[in-house]
Amino acid sequence: MGDLEKKRSKEEEVAATDRGEEQQLPYPKSVFFIVGNEFCERFSYYGMKAILSIYLKKKLHFTEDKATVIYHTFSMFCYFTPIFGAMIADQLLGKFKTIVYISIIYVLGHLLKTLAAIPTLGIPPVEFSLIGLALIAIGTGGIKPCVSAFGGDQFKLPEQARQLQTFFSIFYFSINAGSLISTVLTPAIREDVECFGDDTCYSLAFGIPAILMLVATVIIIMGKPLYKMKPPQGNILTRVFGSIGYAVKKKIDGVPADHWMDLAKDRYEPQLVEDVKCVLRVLVLYLPLPVWWALFDQTGSRWTFQATRMNGVVGGAGTIKPDQMQVINPLLILFLLPLFDKILYPAFAKFNMLQMPLQRMTAGGILTAASFFISGFLELEMMKTYAKIPAVGFSEIHFMNNIPCHVSLQLSNGTGLVQEEAIDKLENMVLRNLEPGKYSLDMEVSSTCLPAILTKRTEQVEVMTHDKEVTAVFLGVDGGAVLPTVLDGHDDPEKDDGANGRIKVVYDMGKLEKSTNLTLKSDKSYSFDLQPNGVYGSNYSKIDTGLYDIMMDDAKLGNITIDQGGVYSLIVARDPETNIHRSLTHTLTTPNSIHILWLFPQYFVITVGEIMFSVTGLEFSYSQAPESMKSVLQAAWLLTVAFGNIIVIIVAEAKAFNDQASEFFMFACLMLVDMGIFMWLAWRYTPRFVGSRDIPMKNGVANTNFKNDTEM
């Protein structure tokens, strides 16, 4: 009886399989190790990448253009290397070994990146950082095509098709969760934590992603006893390239054919050749895609640099870090995807609008261009608050007046009088566009000011200015005589790249026997050691925004308000009228006056453009490809991302624009031209019939089985 029941059960199982019904097989526990690995890996990648552009500029001291080039070179390699990772997995090692071996390279890259950010080690930070980035690009790209496919291998199809769909939903949720958490966390760590004697802690901000990548590697190894391992089965890419190369060679040799790919049928299977012909028709539509990626990927470089020059203070809630603004995109994606799927696309369909995927892609590209027009106009407004840095061939002089009098200034050189100016009492002023060199400065105070104190009202001093530098001159009083003093070093009007202000203490403590302590006291305190007997200036310090009490030893001199992006000279000297120490605040660079949330419109528009262009385009290309060519199209899609980053590299290296706004407008116009080309290609395109085994188009939102983190 038992054998009969087993036989009947087996027959029912086969019959159910023939009818396409799923069998209730247990959910494979191995996939939870794969999901955990993906969460940790995406946390490590996006956490590191979120702060990368600011690190390159702030700590490695690259210019914005050079930092942009390095950032996009790294991104380019991240999307070139998946092809090689797929080939290694499919032809040599298999998915599991490929993931483990390349993850070790990945961890090593993070380790080098973290060590490079520790200033006390004395290792070359630039060289170690660039080598680390190269290894990370190999790591993240090498495992990118393997992890999700390895997860899919754990399911038996068609019996577990529904469970497989659940896995992909959890898998891509882990991608979003890892990227969201890290994009918020690592900028806060780099800005708010102090370590190794520095007022930031990039080493910890890079170190946490490194630890998470190590954890990801350990997790994937721990699950080895539970995995279903599939041996390498060959890579379709090599056969596709081989058939194309063979057909091209015969075409060059003059062999006739109705379609040039038909020339490969004498060596390759006819079905493979027909599938390649379908793929090539879709790849023609891919030609305009790199321009879209050139715009979209600048959210992590040019738009992040734009955010550094804005005001991120949000009342009592704290300060939004510039690199945290990147989190808007994935947050909006999670909110807008179902909105487009369930509401917006059906609503447009009632008016016969945006029904076809290529129409949606065109509209998405135009919206992406609009986002760069928005960023360009915003940049024009922000330029009014930017630091004024002397250009090549010019210098500047910053005068700080500590006398409660109107002071007349005459600046001369060997050719005669160069400039004549006046500065109000207790104010500051910058003389700009001076040729570098030696000048003679004459200052004079009128006889009606401080008549009982001043006995000598004129004085002269030699001022040496230098190319691209700001020379600081303190206008004070010594006894009964006016005294202009040229400070050592130079002033730096450059704004802080984070969410802080910068301050330099300029002081004249008089003839004291010992140094004096000056403290800016608030929730956080900053101390300065003031030396006696002369006029000095401290180094610039990065200060958290807020209101501070100015304390000299135990005496309160006054208050100072530090705003984000402001560069200040705090004057501490005796008041000539009372002979008592007091403080003055001079602003060298205007604080950021445009709030960082004004970036939201351009992020919102480009995210809508992403949903309509990238998400729809990815699904459309899959629906138009034969079943055997899905991986080929995935490789081609990733290559469009790589080529898009190459476009940004070329533009940044060309340095063809004097300001960032002009570059934004150029990219916007380039995108519009690109969409014109895409519309023409779409008009010529003949859609392929979607068979029963192919992936049908849904409502313009990507199937979760194929949505990948290029949409992040």
XYZ file of C-alpha atoms in Angstrom, residues 32-696:
665
model
C 19.064 34.652 3.652
C 22.867 34.524 3.631
C 22.777 35.962 0.100
C 20.365 38.746 1.119
C 22.540 39.573 4.142
C 25.590 39.680 1.912
C 23.863 42.057 -0.512
C 22.719 44.419 2.262
C 26.222 44.689 3.712
C 27.875 45.042 0.285
C 25.500 47.789 -0.862
C 25.961 49.558 2.492
C 29.727 49.475 1.999
C 29.592 50.656 -1.626
C 27.082 53.488 -1.303
C 28.419 54.569 2.085
C 31.911 54.972 0.634
C 30.708 56.566 -2.605
C 28.464 59.093 -0.827
C 31.445 60.891 0.735
C 33.959 60.201 -2.031
C 33.693 63.416 -4.041
C 34.014 65.660 -0.961
C 36.920 63.552 0.331
C 38.767 63.939 -2.958
C 38.440 67.705 -2.806
C 38.658 68.373 0.909
C 41.287 65.883 2.083
C 43.237 64.973 -1.032
C 43.103 68.612 -2.199
C 42.038 67.968 -5.778
C 40.195 70.704 -7.627
C 36.477 70.174 -8.245
C 37.187 69.327 -11.878
C 39.873 66.785 -10.990
C 37.745 65.296 -8.194
C 34.879 64.966 -10.679
C 37.172 63.184 -13.144
C 38.378 60.711 -10.493
C 34.835 60.092 -9.212
C 33.474 59.321 -12.675
C 36.527 57.274 -13.651
C 35.820 55.116 -10.620
C 32.126 54.863 -11.570
C 33.063 53.980 -15.144
C 35.193 51.026 -14.045
C 32.457 49.895 -11.650
C 30.244 49.331 -14.711
C 32.907 47.923 -17.042
C 34.060 45.171 -14.687
C 30.710 43.288 -14.408
C 31.303 41.839 -17.880
C 34.528 40.229 -16.720
C 32.945 39.058 -13.478
C 30.189 37.312 -15.438
C 32.708 35.659 -17.761
C 34.827 34.400 -14.858
C 31.751 32.983 -13.115
C 30.235 31.378 -16.222
C 33.402 29.955 -17.732
C 35.920 29.338 -14.938
C 35.024 29.455 -11.264
C 31.268 29.373 -10.899
C 29.250 32.029 -9.074
C 30.132 31.158 -5.460
C 33.909 31.077 -5.885
C 33.799 34.233 -8.029
C 31.863 36.076 -5.306
C 34.242 34.958 -2.541
C 37.524 35.568 -4.386
C 36.528 38.948 -5.774
C 35.046 39.969 -2.391
C 38.528 39.532 -0.887
C 39.841 42.030 -3.459
C 36.883 44.261 -2.549
C 37.746 44.170 1.173
C 41.401 44.930 0.419
C 40.338 47.998 -1.577
C 38.241 49.263 1.342
C 41.149 48.623 3.707
C 43.566 50.678 1.604
C 40.980 53.443 1.290
C 40.525 53.528 5.078
C 44.260 53.483 5.844
C 44.802 56.335 3.375
C 42.354 58.460 5.386
C 44.295 58.042 8.668
C 46.653 61.063 8.751
C 48.917 59.751 11.527
C 50.085 56.688 9.571
C 52.168 58.776 7.192
C 51.330 56.666 4.142
C 50.806 58.398 0.753
C 47.061 59.212 0.902
C 46.567 59.900 -2.803
C 48.306 56.759 -4.038
C 46.651 54.471 -1.478
C 43.243 56.042 -2.135
C 43.455 55.586 -5.898
C 44.700 51.991 -5.606
C 41.898 51.319 -3.126
C 39.309 52.749 -5.506
C 40.630 50.569 -8.338
C 40.290 47.439 -6.192
C 36.794 48.463 -5.056
C 35.758 48.949 -8.698
C 37.010 45.438 -9.484
C 35.206 44.090 -6.430
C 31.796 45.723 -6.784
C 31.703 45.197 -10.544
C 33.026 41.659 -10.396
C 30.328 40.402 -8.023
C 27.479 42.571 -9.382
C 26.257 40.027 -12.012
C 26.829 37.032 -9.729
C 25.023 37.632 -6.435
C 21.416 37.968 -7.635
C 21.884 35.136 -10.146
C 23.404 32.963 -7.407
C 20.324 33.623 -5.306
C 18.125 32.585 -8.207
C 20.064 29.312 -8.475
C 18.801 28.308 -5.031
C 15.241 27.844 -6.328
C 13.813 24.978 -8.349
C 11.786 26.160 -11.329
C 8.953 26.148 -12.159
C 7.923 24.718 -8.784
C 9.282 27.706 -6.798
C 8.608 30.529 -9.259
C 6.452 32.415 -6.755
C 9.046 31.999 -4.014
C 11.699 33.241 -6.442
C 9.692 36.415 -7.055
C 9.490 36.947 -3.270
C 13.261 36.496 -3.035
C 13.911 39.194 -5.629
C 11.594 41.584 -3.798
C 13.515 40.993 -0.548
C 16.824 41.130 -2.415
C 16.188 44.550 -3.920
C 14.700 45.813 -0.691
C 18.080 44.984 0.883
C 19.780 47.069 -1.825
C 17.553 50.054 -1.023
C 17.924 49.589 2.734
C 21.715 49.337 2.588
C 22.115 52.370 0.355
C 19.605 54.523 2.253
C 21.102 53.858 5.679
C 24.702 54.319 4.563
C 24.011 57.490 2.555
C 22.581 59.094 5.695
C 25.092 57.629 8.146
C 28.546 58.004 6.592
C 28.272 61.766 5.817
C 27.210 62.343 9.436
C 30.188 60.330 10.711
C 32.735 62.123 8.524
C 31.396 65.537 9.596
C 30.372 65.137 13.246
C 33.095 62.822 14.608
C 36.623 64.028 15.355
C 39.595 61.666 15.285
C 43.394 61.613 14.929
C 43.586 65.298 15.830
C 41.378 66.301 12.907
C 37.995 68.007 13.075
C 36.527 65.335 10.771
C 36.812 61.547 10.696
C 36.958 60.244 7.137
C 38.876 57.197 8.354
C 35.897 56.027 10.438
C 33.454 56.994 7.671
C 35.434 54.768 5.268
C 36.211 52.173 7.942
C 32.588 51.277 8.692
C 31.865 50.396 5.021
C 35.100 48.363 5.047
C 33.904 46.409 8.065
C 30.507 45.846 6.438
C 32.197 44.455 3.320
C 34.238 42.097 5.470
C 31.019 41.013 7.192
C 29.409 40.514 3.754
C 32.246 38.188 2.756
C 31.994 36.205 6.000
C 28.209 35.876 5.602
C 28.411 34.493 2.061
C 31.044 31.954 3.157
C 29.022 30.867 6.210
C 26.149 29.759 4.022
C 28.269 27.447 1.860
C 26.914 24.161 3.311
C 23.381 25.195 2.313
C 23.977 26.418 -1.250
C 23.007 24.690 -4.460
C 26.110 24.990 -6.608
C 25.785 25.026 -10.384
C 28.981 24.394 -12.353
C 30.162 26.943 -14.963
C 28.033 26.516 -18.089
C 29.756 28.890 -20.505
C 29.077 32.539 -21.234
C 26.732 33.599 -24.011
C 28.689 36.841 -24.516
C 31.660 35.026 -26.059
C 29.398 33.266 -28.568
C 27.564 36.512 -29.404
C 30.810 38.389 -30.016
C 32.171 35.427 -31.939
C 29.167 35.242 -34.272
C 29.230 39.001 -34.897
C 32.972 38.992 -35.596
C 32.653 36.020 -37.950
C 29.772 37.653 -39.860
C 31.616 40.967 -40.142
C 34.714 39.232 -41.502
C 32.686 37.454 -44.197
C 30.864 40.695 -45.047
C 34.220 42.453 -45.522
C 35.307 39.582 -47.762
C 32.323 40.391 -49.987
C 30.127 37.349 -49.306
C 26.507 38.307 -50.174
C 23.525 37.755 -47.834
C 20.032 39.193 -47.169
C 21.217 40.215 -43.696
C 24.900 40.413 -42.857
C 24.386 38.348 -39.667
C 23.061 35.461 -41.793
C 26.659 34.919 -42.885
C 27.372 33.392 -39.459
C 24.816 30.589 -39.846
C 27.344 28.220 -41.417
C 29.291 28.153 -38.118
C 26.728 29.079 -35.454
C 23.221 27.775 -34.789
C 20.548 29.594 -36.839
C 18.530 30.326 -33.679
C 21.535 32.029 -32.043
C 22.048 34.194 -35.143
C 18.355 35.181 -35.200
C 18.527 36.061 -31.489
C 21.619 38.203 -32.082
C 19.787 40.042 -34.862
C 16.990 40.874 -32.379
C 19.501 42.122 -29.824
C 21.290 44.322 -32.358
C 18.000 46.042 -33.206
C 17.534 46.887 -29.527
C 21.158 47.992 -29.115
C 20.635 50.677 -31.750
C 18.200 52.270 -29.285
C 20.954 52.116 -26.643
C 23.148 54.577 -28.556
C 21.630 57.715 -26.889
C 21.606 56.152 -23.404
C 25.137 57.197 -22.291
C 24.171 60.883 -22.437
C 21.328 60.223 -19.995
C 23.731 58.475 -17.613
C 26.199 61.354 -17.996
C 23.574 63.638 -16.471
C 22.165 61.251 -13.898
C 25.490 60.180 -12.375
C 26.454 63.794 -11.670
C 24.083 63.712 -8.698
C 27.044 62.252 -6.776
C 29.645 64.723 -8.041
C 28.639 68.112 -9.463
C 25.345 68.261 -7.559
C 27.084 67.258 -4.324
C 29.662 70.020 -4.820
C 26.751 72.385 -5.477
C 25.230 71.330 -2.140
C 28.463 72.201 -0.289
C 27.832 75.852 -1.112
C 24.318 75.925 0.347
C 22.828 76.386 3.810
C 21.820 73.054 5.332
C 20.637 74.267 8.767
C 17.144 72.928 9.567
C 16.169 74.834 12.710
C 16.545 72.775 15.860
C 16.665 69.541 13.853
C 20.342 70.020 13.019
C 22.129 70.390 9.706
C 21.720 68.468 6.458
C 25.152 67.437 5.182
C 25.789 68.148 1.479
C 26.441 64.493 0.635
C 23.276 63.419 2.458
C 21.167 65.063 -0.253
C 21.881 62.035 -2.458
C 19.430 60.041 -0.335
C 16.522 61.955 -1.897
C 16.726 59.888 -5.080
C 16.229 56.388 -3.585
C 13.585 57.717 -1.201
C 11.624 59.219 -4.078
C 12.052 56.043 -6.120
C 10.388 53.991 -3.376
C 7.504 56.464 -3.199
C 7.014 57.270 -6.893
C 7.335 53.805 -8.482
C 3.987 52.507 -7.185
C 2.432 55.943 -7.775
C 3.343 55.825 -11.460
C 2.295 52.192 -11.748
C -1.114 52.486 -10.101
C -2.188 56.082 -10.718
C -0.185 58.275 -13.112
C 0.312 55.921 -16.081
C -3.352 54.790 -16.071
C -4.436 58.445 -15.843
C -2.285 59.441 -18.837
C -3.539 56.399 -20.735
C -7.111 57.764 -20.610
C -5.891 60.653 -22.770
C -3.844 58.348 -25.037
C -0.597 59.710 -23.580
C 2.565 57.892 -22.452
C 1.135 54.505 -23.385
C 4.180 53.254 -25.298
C 7.471 52.639 -23.475
C 9.519 54.618 -26.014
C 7.196 57.600 -25.490
C 7.775 57.376 -21.759
C 11.521 57.175 -22.266
C 11.491 60.297 -24.437
C 9.469 62.205 -21.841
C 11.848 60.985 -19.126
C 14.870 62.209 -21.056
C 13.302 65.644 -21.538
C 12.570 65.832 -17.801
C 16.187 64.928 -17.068
C 17.273 67.831 -19.277
C 14.832 70.056 -17.353
C 16.476 69.051 -14.047
C 19.803 70.382 -15.319
C 18.177 73.620 -16.456
C 16.841 73.947 -12.891
C 20.289 73.278 -11.409
C 21.802 75.823 -13.804
C 19.398 78.607 -12.792
C 19.918 77.730 -9.124
C 23.677 77.939 -9.670
C 23.322 81.454 -11.108
C 21.652 82.586 -7.876
C 24.203 80.820 -5.712
C 27.123 82.437 -7.525
C 26.227 85.713 -5.796
C 27.304 84.196 -2.441
C 30.433 82.361 -3.607
C 33.873 83.068 -2.222
C 35.808 85.535 -4.349
C 39.160 83.861 -4.993
C 41.911 85.859 -6.759
C 42.417 84.607 -10.294
C 45.781 83.706 -11.780
C 47.835 86.870 -12.198
C 45.962 88.813 -9.499
C 46.129 89.351 -5.741
C 43.994 90.985 -3.058
C 44.448 92.886 0.225
C 42.062 92.437 3.161
C 41.978 95.463 5.496
C 40.585 95.046 9.043
C 39.978 98.330 10.878
C 40.174 98.181 14.701
C 40.058 101.988 15.060
C 36.704 103.717 15.764
C 37.576 106.213 13.039
C 37.192 106.718 9.318
C 40.551 105.702 7.770
C 41.895 106.903 4.400
C 44.153 104.512 2.457
C 46.522 105.117 -0.436
C 48.192 102.210 -2.233
C 51.201 102.959 -4.423
C 53.935 101.105 -6.268
C 56.865 102.042 -8.503
C 54.526 103.458 -11.151
C 52.718 105.817 -8.752
C 49.335 105.822 -7.036
C 47.459 102.580 -7.724
C 44.307 102.982 -5.653
C 42.816 105.315 -3.083
C 40.119 104.055 -0.716
C 38.445 104.824 2.590
C 37.259 102.347 5.220
C 34.597 103.047 7.823
C 35.246 102.673 11.533
C 35.554 99.098 12.811
C 34.758 97.688 9.343
C 36.704 95.559 6.877
C 37.278 95.874 3.148
C 38.961 93.910 0.346
C 40.905 95.526 -2.491
C 40.649 93.232 -5.515
C 42.329 92.666 -8.874
C 45.767 93.903 -7.854
C 48.884 92.827 -9.697
C 51.103 90.706 -7.426
C 54.137 92.634 -6.160
C 55.425 95.235 -3.722
C 53.198 98.136 -2.647
C 53.494 101.057 -0.274
C 50.426 101.597 1.951
C 49.759 105.012 3.511
C 46.997 105.284 6.146
C 45.602 108.476 7.661
C 43.033 109.252 10.374
C 41.354 112.675 10.481
C 42.199 115.144 13.266
C 38.640 115.112 14.618
C 38.772 111.425 15.583
C 40.145 110.523 19.044
C 41.733 113.955 19.509
C 42.754 113.231 23.114
C 44.383 109.901 22.261
C 46.072 109.977 18.859
C 49.258 111.991 18.513
C 50.395 110.467 15.209
C 47.677 110.091 12.577
C 49.606 108.867 9.538
C 51.776 105.834 8.962
C 53.271 103.911 6.070
C 54.015 100.204 5.634
C 55.294 98.005 2.829
C 52.849 95.333 1.591
C 53.960 92.375 -0.515
C 51.147 90.626 -2.387
C 51.350 87.221 -4.051
C 49.664 85.561 -6.996
C 46.202 84.125 -6.186
C 46.536 85.083 -2.501
C 44.808 87.499 -0.093
C 47.190 89.520 2.084
C 45.792 90.592 5.478
C 46.489 94.067 6.922
C 45.426 95.022 10.468
C 44.771 98.728 11.085
C 45.282 99.460 14.786
C 46.778 101.814 17.348
C 50.028 101.495 19.309
C 50.084 104.000 22.150
C 49.184 107.314 20.521
C 50.119 106.346 16.967
C 48.160 104.590 14.227
C 49.839 101.388 13.108
C 49.145 99.263 10.020
C 50.449 95.674 10.414
C 50.830 93.103 7.632
C 50.015 89.670 9.033
C 52.108 86.616 8.292
C 50.635 84.099 5.879
C 47.529 84.933 3.911
C 43.754 84.961 4.310
C 41.730 82.176 2.749
C 38.213 83.122 1.578
C 37.400 79.538 0.477
C 34.251 78.178 2.121
C 34.147 74.984 4.147
C 32.983 72.042 2.042
C 30.867 70.662 4.862
C 28.124 72.094 7.017
C 30.305 74.530 8.974
C 31.840 77.986 9.010
C 35.527 78.921 9.171
C 37.160 81.414 11.509
C 40.564 83.054 11.953
C 41.404 84.943 15.138
C 43.362 88.162 14.545
C 44.608 89.583 17.845
C 46.752 92.275 19.430
C 47.230 91.432 23.114
C 49.688 94.245 23.796
C 52.671 93.937 26.117
C 51.716 91.004 28.322
C 54.036 88.594 30.095
C 52.246 85.380 29.099
C 49.845 83.998 26.549
C 46.075 84.284 26.959
C 43.366 81.704 26.330
C 40.431 82.593 24.095
C 37.431 80.262 24.006
C 34.342 80.215 21.815
C 31.811 78.593 24.125
C 28.506 76.974 23.217
C 27.345 73.325 23.205
C 30.804 72.755 21.765
C 33.851 74.845 22.660
C 36.876 75.943 20.621
C 40.051 77.300 22.227
C 42.809 79.519 20.859
C 46.174 80.400 22.441
C 46.869 84.151 22.028
C 50.522 85.188 22.134
C 51.602 88.573 23.627
C 53.699 91.379 22.151
C 52.502 91.872 18.600
C 49.703 91.432 16.088
C 49.124 87.832 15.013
C 46.629 85.702 13.189
C 45.700 82.115 14.008
C 45.207 79.342 11.489
C 41.690 78.887 10.154
C 39.467 76.602 12.213
C 36.297 74.856 11.126
C 33.473 75.799 13.529
C 30.020 74.298 13.917
C 27.233 76.716 13.131
C 25.533 78.529 16.007
C 25.852 81.347 18.549
C 29.012 81.398 20.691
C 30.123 83.371 23.747
C 33.602 84.842 23.299
C 35.520 84.228 26.529
C 39.041 85.547 27.205
C 40.158 83.694 30.299
C 37.089 84.304 32.531
C 35.921 87.558 30.931
C 33.178 87.609 28.316
C 34.063 89.844 25.362
C 30.879 89.391 23.359
C 29.142 86.970 21.002
C 29.709 85.666 17.498
C 27.269 83.883 15.181
C 28.761 81.297 12.824
C 26.685 80.518 9.756
C 27.273 77.713 7.268
C 29.775 78.647 4.586
C 30.794 81.919 6.246
C 34.485 82.820 6.564
C 35.176 85.167 9.473
C 38.005 87.173 11.018
C 37.464 87.490 14.764
C 39.339 90.589 15.968
C 40.457 90.587 19.613
C 42.302 93.773 20.619
C 42.132 96.745 22.973
C 39.564 99.423 22.236
C 41.662 102.613 21.607
C 39.055 104.675 23.523
C 38.777 102.536 26.685
C 42.027 100.492 26.503
C 39.920 97.399 27.346
C 39.996 94.233 25.253
C 36.925 93.685 23.094
C 35.959 91.645 20.034
C 34.892 92.501 16.496
C 33.621 90.168 13.790
C 34.590 90.802 10.181
C 33.095 88.688 7.401
C 35.502 87.777 4.612
C 33.116 85.485 2.713
C 29.326 85.730 2.869
C 27.648 82.666 4.452
C 25.538 80.314 2.352
C 22.213 82.111 2.020
C 20.346 79.691 -0.287
C 18.930 76.727 1.593
C 19.996 73.234 0.614
C 16.377 72.098 0.227
C 16.197 74.228 -2.941
C 17.985 71.227 -4.475
C 14.830 69.167 -3.985
C 13.101 70.343 -7.216
C 15.971 69.197 -9.449
C 16.253 65.882 -7.558
C 12.500 65.359 -7.886
C 12.489 66.091 -11.621
C 15.500 63.877 -12.369
C 13.975 61.041 -10.315
C 10.750 61.248 -12.306
C 12.921 61.260 -15.418
C 14.723 58.162 -14.122
C 11.463 56.273 -13.613
C 10.245 57.128 -17.096
C 13.574 56.695 -18.898
C 15.812 54.245 -17.056
C 13.295 51.961 -15.349
C 10.995 51.799 -18.380
C 13.957 51.445 -20.743
C 15.440 48.533 -18.816
C 12.185 46.598 -18.859
C 11.471 47.456 -22.497
C 14.851 46.153 -23.601
C 14.290 42.913 -21.703
C 10.839 42.488 -23.218
C 12.307 42.924 -26.687
C 15.176 40.452 -26.221
C 14.924 36.697 -26.756
C 15.182 34.569 -23.623
C 18.771 33.558 -24.411
C 19.910 37.186 -24.763
C 18.804 38.659 -21.415
C 22.344 38.599 -19.995
C 23.721 40.195 -23.168
C 21.341 43.128 -22.791
C 22.190 43.459 -19.102
C 25.868 43.721 -20.026
C 25.072 46.300 -22.717
C 22.952 48.305 -20.268
C 25.816 48.446 -17.762
C 28.186 49.538 -20.519
C 25.944 52.526 -21.310
C 26.472 53.634 -17.687
C 30.232 53.328 -18.130
C 30.227 55.332 -21.375
C 28.043 57.986 -19.760
C 30.699 58.521 -17.104
C 33.317 58.838 -19.848
C 31.331 61.792 -21.261
C 31.508 63.556 -17.874
C 35.247 62.869 -17.681
C 35.816 64.427 -21.117
C 33.801 67.550 -20.259
C 35.492 67.999 -16.870
C 38.974 67.582 -18.363
C 38.222 69.996 -21.198
C 37.539 72.851 -18.720
C 35.598 74.614 -21.450
C 33.355 76.608 -19.082
C 34.190 79.452 -16.727
C 31.370 78.632 -14.324
C 29.351 75.623 -13.287
C 26.032 77.083 -14.435
C 27.199 77.154 -18.061
C 28.226 73.496 -17.836
C 24.819 72.546 -16.429
C 23.087 74.355 -19.292
C 25.356 72.601 -21.809
C 24.422 69.173 -20.451
C 20.735 70.100 -20.518
C 20.940 71.147 -24.185
C 22.977 68.028 -25.017
C 20.229 65.907 -23.456
C 17.565 67.606 -25.578
C 19.569 66.931 -28.748
C 20.092 63.361 -27.556
C 16.333 62.933 -27.113
C 15.788 64.226 -30.641
C 18.052 61.444 -31.918
C 16.291 58.916 -29.689
C 12.869 59.953 -31.023
C 14.094 59.366 -34.580
C 15.493 55.947 -33.658
C 12.271 55.055 -31.828
C 10.209 56.081 -34.874
C 12.279 53.719 -37.053
C 12.162 50.842 -34.574
C 9.926 47.828 -35.278
C 8.870 46.138 -32.002
C 9.487 42.425 -31.648
C 6.597 40.082 -30.950
C 6.683 39.016 -27.302
C 6.282 35.263 -27.020
C 4.958 33.242 -24.126
C 8.449 32.594 -22.748
C 9.463 36.246 -22.826
C 9.054 38.960 -20.241
C 5.957 41.044 -21.002
